[in-house]
XYZ file of C-alpha atoms in Angstrom:
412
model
C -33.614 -119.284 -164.936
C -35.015 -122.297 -162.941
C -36.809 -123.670 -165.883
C -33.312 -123.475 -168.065
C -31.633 -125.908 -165.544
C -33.760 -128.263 -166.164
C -34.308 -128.369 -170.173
C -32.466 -130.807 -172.156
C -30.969 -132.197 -169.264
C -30.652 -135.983 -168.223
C -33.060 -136.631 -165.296
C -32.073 -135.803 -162.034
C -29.730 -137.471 -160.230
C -30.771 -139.682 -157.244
C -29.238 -138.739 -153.641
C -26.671 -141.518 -154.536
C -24.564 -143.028 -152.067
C -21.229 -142.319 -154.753
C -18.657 -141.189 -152.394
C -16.038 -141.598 -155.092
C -13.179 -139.168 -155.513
C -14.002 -138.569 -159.129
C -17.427 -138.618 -158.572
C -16.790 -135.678 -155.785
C -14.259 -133.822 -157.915
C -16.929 -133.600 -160.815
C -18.754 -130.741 -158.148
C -15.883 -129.118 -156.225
C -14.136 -128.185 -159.842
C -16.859 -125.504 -159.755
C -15.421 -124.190 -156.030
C -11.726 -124.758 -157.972
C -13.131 -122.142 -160.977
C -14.023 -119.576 -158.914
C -11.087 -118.954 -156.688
C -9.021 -119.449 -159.563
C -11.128 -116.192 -160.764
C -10.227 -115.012 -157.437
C -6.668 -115.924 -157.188
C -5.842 -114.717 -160.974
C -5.843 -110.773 -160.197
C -5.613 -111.275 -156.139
C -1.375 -110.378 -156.346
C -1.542 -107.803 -159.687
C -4.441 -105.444 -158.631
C -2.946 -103.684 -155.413
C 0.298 -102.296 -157.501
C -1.506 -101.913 -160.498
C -4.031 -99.617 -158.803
C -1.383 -97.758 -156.964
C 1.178 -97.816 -159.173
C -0.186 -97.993 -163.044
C -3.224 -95.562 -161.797
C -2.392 -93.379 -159.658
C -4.018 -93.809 -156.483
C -2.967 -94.409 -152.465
C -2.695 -97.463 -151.379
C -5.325 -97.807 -149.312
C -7.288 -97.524 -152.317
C -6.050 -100.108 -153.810
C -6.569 -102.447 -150.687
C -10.166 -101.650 -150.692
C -10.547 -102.669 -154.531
C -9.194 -106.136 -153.040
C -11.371 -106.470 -149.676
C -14.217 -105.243 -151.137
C -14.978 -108.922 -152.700
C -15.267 -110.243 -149.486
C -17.626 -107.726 -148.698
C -19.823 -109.082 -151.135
C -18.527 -112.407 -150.498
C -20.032 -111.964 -146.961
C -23.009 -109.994 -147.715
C -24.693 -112.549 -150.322
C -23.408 -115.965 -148.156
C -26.374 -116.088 -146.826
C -28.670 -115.284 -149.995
C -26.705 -118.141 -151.950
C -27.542 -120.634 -148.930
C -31.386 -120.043 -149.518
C -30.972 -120.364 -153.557
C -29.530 -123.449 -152.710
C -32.065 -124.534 -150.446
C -35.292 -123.954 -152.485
C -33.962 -123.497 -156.489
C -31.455 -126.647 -155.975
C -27.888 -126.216 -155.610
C -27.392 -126.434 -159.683
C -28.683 -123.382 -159.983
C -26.593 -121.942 -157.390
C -23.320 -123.047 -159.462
C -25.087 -121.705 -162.479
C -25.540 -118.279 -161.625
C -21.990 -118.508 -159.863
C -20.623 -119.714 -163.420
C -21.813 -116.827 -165.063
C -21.106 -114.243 -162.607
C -17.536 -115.171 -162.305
C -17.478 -114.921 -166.229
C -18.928 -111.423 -165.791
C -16.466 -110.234 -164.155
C -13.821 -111.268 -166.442
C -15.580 -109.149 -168.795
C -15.801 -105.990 -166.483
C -11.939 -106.629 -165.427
C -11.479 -106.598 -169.878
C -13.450 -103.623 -170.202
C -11.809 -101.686 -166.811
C -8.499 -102.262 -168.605
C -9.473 -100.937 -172.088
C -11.032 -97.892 -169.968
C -7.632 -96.947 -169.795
C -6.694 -95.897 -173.095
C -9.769 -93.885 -173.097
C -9.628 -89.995 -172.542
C -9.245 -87.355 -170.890
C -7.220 -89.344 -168.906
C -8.174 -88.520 -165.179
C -11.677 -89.505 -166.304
C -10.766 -92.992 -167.547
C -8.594 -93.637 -164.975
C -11.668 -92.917 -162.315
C -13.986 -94.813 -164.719
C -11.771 -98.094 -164.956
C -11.907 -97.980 -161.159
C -15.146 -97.867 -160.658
C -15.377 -100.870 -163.446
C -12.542 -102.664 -161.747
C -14.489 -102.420 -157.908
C -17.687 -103.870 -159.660
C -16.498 -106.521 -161.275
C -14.937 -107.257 -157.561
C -18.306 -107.287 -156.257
C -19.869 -109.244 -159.099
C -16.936 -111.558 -158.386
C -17.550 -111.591 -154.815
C -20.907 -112.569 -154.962
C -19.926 -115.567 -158.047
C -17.926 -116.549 -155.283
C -20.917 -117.309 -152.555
C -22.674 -118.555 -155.241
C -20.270 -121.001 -156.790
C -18.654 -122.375 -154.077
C -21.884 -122.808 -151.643
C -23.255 -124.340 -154.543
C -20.806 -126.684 -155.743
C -20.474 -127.841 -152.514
C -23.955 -128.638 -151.217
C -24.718 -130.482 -154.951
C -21.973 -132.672 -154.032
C -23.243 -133.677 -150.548
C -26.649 -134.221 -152.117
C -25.211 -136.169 -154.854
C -22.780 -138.203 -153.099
C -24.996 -138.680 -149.796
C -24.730 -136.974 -146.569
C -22.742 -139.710 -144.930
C -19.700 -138.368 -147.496
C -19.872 -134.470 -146.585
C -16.957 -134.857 -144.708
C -14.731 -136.125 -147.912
C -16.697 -133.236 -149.896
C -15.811 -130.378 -147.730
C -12.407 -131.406 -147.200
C -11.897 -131.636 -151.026
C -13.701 -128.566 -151.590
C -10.990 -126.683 -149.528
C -8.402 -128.233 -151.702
C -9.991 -126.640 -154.223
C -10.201 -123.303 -152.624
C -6.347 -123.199 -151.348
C -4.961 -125.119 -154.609
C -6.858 -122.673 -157.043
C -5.746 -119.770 -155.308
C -2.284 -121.418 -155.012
C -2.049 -121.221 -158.384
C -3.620 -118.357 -159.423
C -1.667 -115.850 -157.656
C 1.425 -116.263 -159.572
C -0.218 -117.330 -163.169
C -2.209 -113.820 -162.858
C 1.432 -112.105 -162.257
C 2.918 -113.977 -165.169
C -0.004 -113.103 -167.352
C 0.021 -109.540 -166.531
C 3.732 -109.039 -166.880
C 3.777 -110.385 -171.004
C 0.035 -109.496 -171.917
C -1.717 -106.565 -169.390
C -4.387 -106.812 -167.194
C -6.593 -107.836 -169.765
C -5.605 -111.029 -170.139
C -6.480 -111.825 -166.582
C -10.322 -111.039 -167.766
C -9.831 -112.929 -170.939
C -8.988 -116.261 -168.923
C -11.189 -115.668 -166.382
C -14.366 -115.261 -169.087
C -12.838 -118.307 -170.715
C -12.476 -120.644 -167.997
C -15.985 -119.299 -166.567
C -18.183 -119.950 -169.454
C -16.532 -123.209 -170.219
C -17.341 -123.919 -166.130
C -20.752 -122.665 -166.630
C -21.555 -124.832 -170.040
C -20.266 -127.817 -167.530
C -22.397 -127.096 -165.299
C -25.667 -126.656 -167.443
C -25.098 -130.601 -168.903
C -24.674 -131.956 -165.130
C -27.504 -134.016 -163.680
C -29.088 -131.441 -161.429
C -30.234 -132.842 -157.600
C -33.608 -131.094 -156.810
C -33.707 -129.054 -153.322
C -35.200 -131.115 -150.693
C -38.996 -130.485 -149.777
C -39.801 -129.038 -146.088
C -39.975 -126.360 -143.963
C -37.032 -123.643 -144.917
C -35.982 -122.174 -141.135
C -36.332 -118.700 -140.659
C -32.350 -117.246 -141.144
C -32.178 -116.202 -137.521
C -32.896 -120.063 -136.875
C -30.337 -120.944 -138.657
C -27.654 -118.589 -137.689
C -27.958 -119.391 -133.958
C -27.724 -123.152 -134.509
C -24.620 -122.496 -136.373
C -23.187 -119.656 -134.925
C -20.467 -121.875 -132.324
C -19.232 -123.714 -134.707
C -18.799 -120.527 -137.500
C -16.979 -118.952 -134.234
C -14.517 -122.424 -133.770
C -13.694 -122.093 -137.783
C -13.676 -117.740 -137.292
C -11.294 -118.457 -134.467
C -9.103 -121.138 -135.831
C -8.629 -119.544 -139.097
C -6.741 -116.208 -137.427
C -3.564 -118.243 -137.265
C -3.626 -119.029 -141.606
C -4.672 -115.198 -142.061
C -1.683 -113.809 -139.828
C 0.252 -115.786 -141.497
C -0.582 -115.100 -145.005
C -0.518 -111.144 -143.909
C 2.612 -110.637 -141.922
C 5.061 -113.401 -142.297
C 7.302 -111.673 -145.390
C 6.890 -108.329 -142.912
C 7.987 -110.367 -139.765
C 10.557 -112.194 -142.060
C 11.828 -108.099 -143.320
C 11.847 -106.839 -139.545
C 14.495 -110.119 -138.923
C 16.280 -109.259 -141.537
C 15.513 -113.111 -142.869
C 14.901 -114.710 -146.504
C 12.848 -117.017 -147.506
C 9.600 -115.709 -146.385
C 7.772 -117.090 -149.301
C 8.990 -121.127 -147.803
C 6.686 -120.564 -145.048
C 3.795 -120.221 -146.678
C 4.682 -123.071 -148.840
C 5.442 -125.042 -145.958
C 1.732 -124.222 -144.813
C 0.041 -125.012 -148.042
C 1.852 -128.420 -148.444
C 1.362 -129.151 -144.688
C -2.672 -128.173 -145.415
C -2.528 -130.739 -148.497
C -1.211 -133.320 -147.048
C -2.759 -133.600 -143.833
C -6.062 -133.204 -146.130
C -5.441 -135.934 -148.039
C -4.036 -138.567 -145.266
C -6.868 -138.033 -142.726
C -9.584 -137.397 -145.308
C -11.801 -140.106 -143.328
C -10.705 -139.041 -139.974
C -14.025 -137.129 -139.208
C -15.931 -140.164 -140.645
C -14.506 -142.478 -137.736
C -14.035 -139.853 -134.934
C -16.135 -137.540 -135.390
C -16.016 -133.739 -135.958
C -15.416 -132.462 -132.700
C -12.903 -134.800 -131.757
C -10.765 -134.196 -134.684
C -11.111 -130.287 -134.392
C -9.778 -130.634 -130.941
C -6.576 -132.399 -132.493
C -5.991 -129.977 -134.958
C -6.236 -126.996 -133.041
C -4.139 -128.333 -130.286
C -1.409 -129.251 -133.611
C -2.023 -125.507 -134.777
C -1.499 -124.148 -131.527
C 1.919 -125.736 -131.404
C 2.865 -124.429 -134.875
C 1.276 -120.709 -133.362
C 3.937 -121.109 -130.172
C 6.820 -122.151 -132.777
C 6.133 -118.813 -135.145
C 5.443 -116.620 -132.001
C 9.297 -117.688 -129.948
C 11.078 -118.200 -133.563
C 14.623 -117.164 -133.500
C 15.422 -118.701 -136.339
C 14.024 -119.211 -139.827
C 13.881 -123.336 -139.399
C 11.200 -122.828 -136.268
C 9.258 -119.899 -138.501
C 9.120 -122.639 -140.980
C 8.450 -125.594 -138.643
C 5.812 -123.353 -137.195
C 4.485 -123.032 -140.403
C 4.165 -126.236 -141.683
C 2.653 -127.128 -137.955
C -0.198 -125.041 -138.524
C -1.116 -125.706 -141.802
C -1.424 -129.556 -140.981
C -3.203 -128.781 -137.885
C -5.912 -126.231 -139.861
C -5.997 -128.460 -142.932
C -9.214 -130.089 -140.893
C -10.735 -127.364 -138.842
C -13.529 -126.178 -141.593
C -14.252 -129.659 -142.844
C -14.251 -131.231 -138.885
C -16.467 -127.943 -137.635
C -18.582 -127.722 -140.558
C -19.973 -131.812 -140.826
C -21.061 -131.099 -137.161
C -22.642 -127.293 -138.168
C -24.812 -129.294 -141.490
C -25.971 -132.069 -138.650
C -27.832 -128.986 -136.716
C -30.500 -128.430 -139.731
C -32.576 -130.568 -141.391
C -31.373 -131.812 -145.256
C -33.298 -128.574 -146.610
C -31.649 -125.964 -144.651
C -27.665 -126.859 -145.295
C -27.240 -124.574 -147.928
C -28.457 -122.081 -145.730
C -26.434 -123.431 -143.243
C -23.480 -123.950 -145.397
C -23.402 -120.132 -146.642
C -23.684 -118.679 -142.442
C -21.217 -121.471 -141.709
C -18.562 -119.600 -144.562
C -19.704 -116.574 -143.734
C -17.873 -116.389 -140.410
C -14.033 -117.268 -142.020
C -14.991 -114.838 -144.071
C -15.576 -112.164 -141.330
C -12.469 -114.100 -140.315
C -10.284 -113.142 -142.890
C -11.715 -109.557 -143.555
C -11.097 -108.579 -139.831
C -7.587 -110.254 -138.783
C -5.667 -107.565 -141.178
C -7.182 -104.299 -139.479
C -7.142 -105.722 -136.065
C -3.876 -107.847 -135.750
C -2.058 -104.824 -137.549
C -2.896 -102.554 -134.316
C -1.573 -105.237 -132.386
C 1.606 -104.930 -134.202
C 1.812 -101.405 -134.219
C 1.902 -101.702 -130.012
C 3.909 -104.926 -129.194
C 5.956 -105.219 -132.023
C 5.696 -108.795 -134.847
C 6.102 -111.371 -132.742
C 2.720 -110.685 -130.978
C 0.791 -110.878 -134.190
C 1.148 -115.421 -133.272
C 0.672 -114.516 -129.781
C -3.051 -112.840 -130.825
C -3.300 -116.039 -133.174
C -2.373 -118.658 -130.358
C -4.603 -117.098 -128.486
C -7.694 -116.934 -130.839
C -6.812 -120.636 -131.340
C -6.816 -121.510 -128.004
C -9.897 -119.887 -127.981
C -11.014 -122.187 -130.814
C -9.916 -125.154 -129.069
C -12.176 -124.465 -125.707
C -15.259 -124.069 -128.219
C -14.405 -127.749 -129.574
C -14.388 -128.907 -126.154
C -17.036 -127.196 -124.872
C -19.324 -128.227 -128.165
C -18.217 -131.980 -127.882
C -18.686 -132.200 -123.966
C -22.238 -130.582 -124.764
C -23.056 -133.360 -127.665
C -22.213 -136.218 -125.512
C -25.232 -134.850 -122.853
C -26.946 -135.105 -125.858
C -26.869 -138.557 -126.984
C -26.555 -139.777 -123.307
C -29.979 -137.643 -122.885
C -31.962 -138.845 -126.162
């Protein structure tokens, strides 16, 4: 696979110092592909499995947060693959597992007309939960990929404008996947998801063979305990400050229902176009401050947007609240992560990159379980209590992490 990369292939690109926002889009469309892929079926599986097939809901919730099992599982597998094949392979193998599950999610769906029909049904499940997983691990793949090739390619003093676009990437894609994959389903079936994700995958993955690959970077690979532990406070600031977007996401239409209020749906757009914004106005704010420093300005700006959600009596301060906290997250990974790349040396950030994502995944897999038995004590409201409070918690880290890397540099 590693000799395919690199046949017929201009030679390899030089670390180049091309911070360019074209030149950085050309790698973070890869990160845009696969949550696309993710997006596309994320708001049509859960009632198709319960409804169309038959089976509980719980059920169908696992056929969604399965991904992010495998998501989580292979973060750190994708980090070494980018660390010691080259990030282009990384993307490649990302490419063509998000195409492959386009295919499975095609073939689950013609499983369906297949009989007897308690036997397809059970057999298009099990196709639709493995082309999740294959999915889920495209996902690791692609996006720690796509990422670290940009860094390498645009030079380490831009990975603060290639993170920060990457995660426009991520939100935008899924953004607008969610409600293309509902339109698509509604006129054409489920297959057409998997048609359009195989499409746009192999097109990605065709893309990605004719780019300029930037060869992994020679030295000693740390030892994945190393390079957990030097990351770990900083995955727990980005774990922590991300609780606030995942509440949201999960319970505002519920806590919008239990008030008896429309116009759920404006909150999280207020979020997203808060996120964007703020993304695209301060996108050089960590290159003149710093990480820390800006982290500890956006969480204090989210924590104001979690008070505003958690005392709303009215719809205007859910959606105020909203819109605070997606500006002040919009630069919490980006502001975190430049400081969590700076602990390794320039051979270990994939490695570093994929623990670093790991933990908003763990993020986003545990705030629905745990912040729904908070609800089912103290009632809605407490669901942006728990996330003021996990921000707050992910403010002190900031602090703490900045007051501990001025010793540093007073000290060396």
């Amino acid at each position: 696979m590693q000799t395919a990369t690199t046949a017929s292939v201009p030679a390899p690109a030089p670390a180049a110092s091309n911070g360019g926002t074209r030149h950085i889009l050309g790698f973070v469309y890869f990160t845009f592909i696969c949550y696309l892929s993710i997006g596309l079926p994320l708001a049509v599986l859960p009632p198709y499995v319960h409804y169309h097939m038959g089976f509980s809901a719980a059920l169908a919730g696992l056929v969604i947060t399965i991904q992010y099992v495998a998501t989580l599982l292979s973060r750190p597998w994708a980090g070494r693959i980018s660390d010691r094949a080259g990030a282009k392979v990384s993307v490649l193998w990302g490419m063509g597992a998000c195409t492959a599950s386009g295919a499975l999610l095609m073939a689950a769906s013609a499983a369906m007309h297949l009989t007897p029909p308690r036997l397809a049904t059970w057999l298009s499940l099990s196709i639709l939960i493995l082309s999740r997983l294959v999915l889920g691990v495209g996902e690791s793949l692609g996006s720690t990929g796509s990422t670290l090739w940009g860094i390498t390619s645009a030079g380490p003093q831009h990975t603060a404008r290639v993170i920060s676009f990457n995660g426009i990437s991520t939100y935008g894609a899924m953004a607008l996947g969610a409600p293309l994959g509902v339109v698509l389903e509604a006129h054409w079936g489920l297959a057409s998801l998997g048609l359009l994700t195989v499409l746009i995958g192999a097109v990605s993955l065709a893309l990605a063979f004719r780019k300029a690959p930037v060869h992994a970077v020679p030295g000693e690979h740390l030892p994945f305990t190393r390079v957990f532990y030097r990351v770990a406070p900083h995955g727990m600031g980005l774990a922590l400050g991300g609780v606030g977007y995942s509440v949201l996401a999960t319970f505002i239409t519920l806590f919008y229902a239990n008030r008896h209020w429309g116009g759920a749906a404006l909150c999280l757009t207020s979020f997203g176009a808060a996120f964007i914004l703020a993304r695209l106005l301060f996108i050089h704010a960590i290159d003149r401050f710093g990480g820390f420093p800006v982290a500890v300005a956006c969480l204090s700006v989210e924590s104001i947007g979690m008070v505003l959600l958690w005392q709303a009596s009215a719809p205007w301060m859910a959606f105020t609240g909203a819109a605070f906290a997606g500006f002040g997250f919009s630069l919490v990974f980006p502001a975190f992560g430049v400081e969590a790349v700076q602990r390794v040396t320039r051979n270990n950030r994939g490695s570093a990159l994929g623990v670093y994502t790991a933990f908003a995944d763990v993020s986003f897999f545990l705030t629905g379980p745990l912040v729904g038995a908070v609800l089912g004590v103290y009632g809605y409201s407490s669901v942006f209590l728990f996330a003021l409070v996990s921000v707050l918690a992910a403010l002190a880290i900031a602090i703490v992490l900045r007051r501990l890397q001025s010793k540093e540099v007073q000290t060396g």
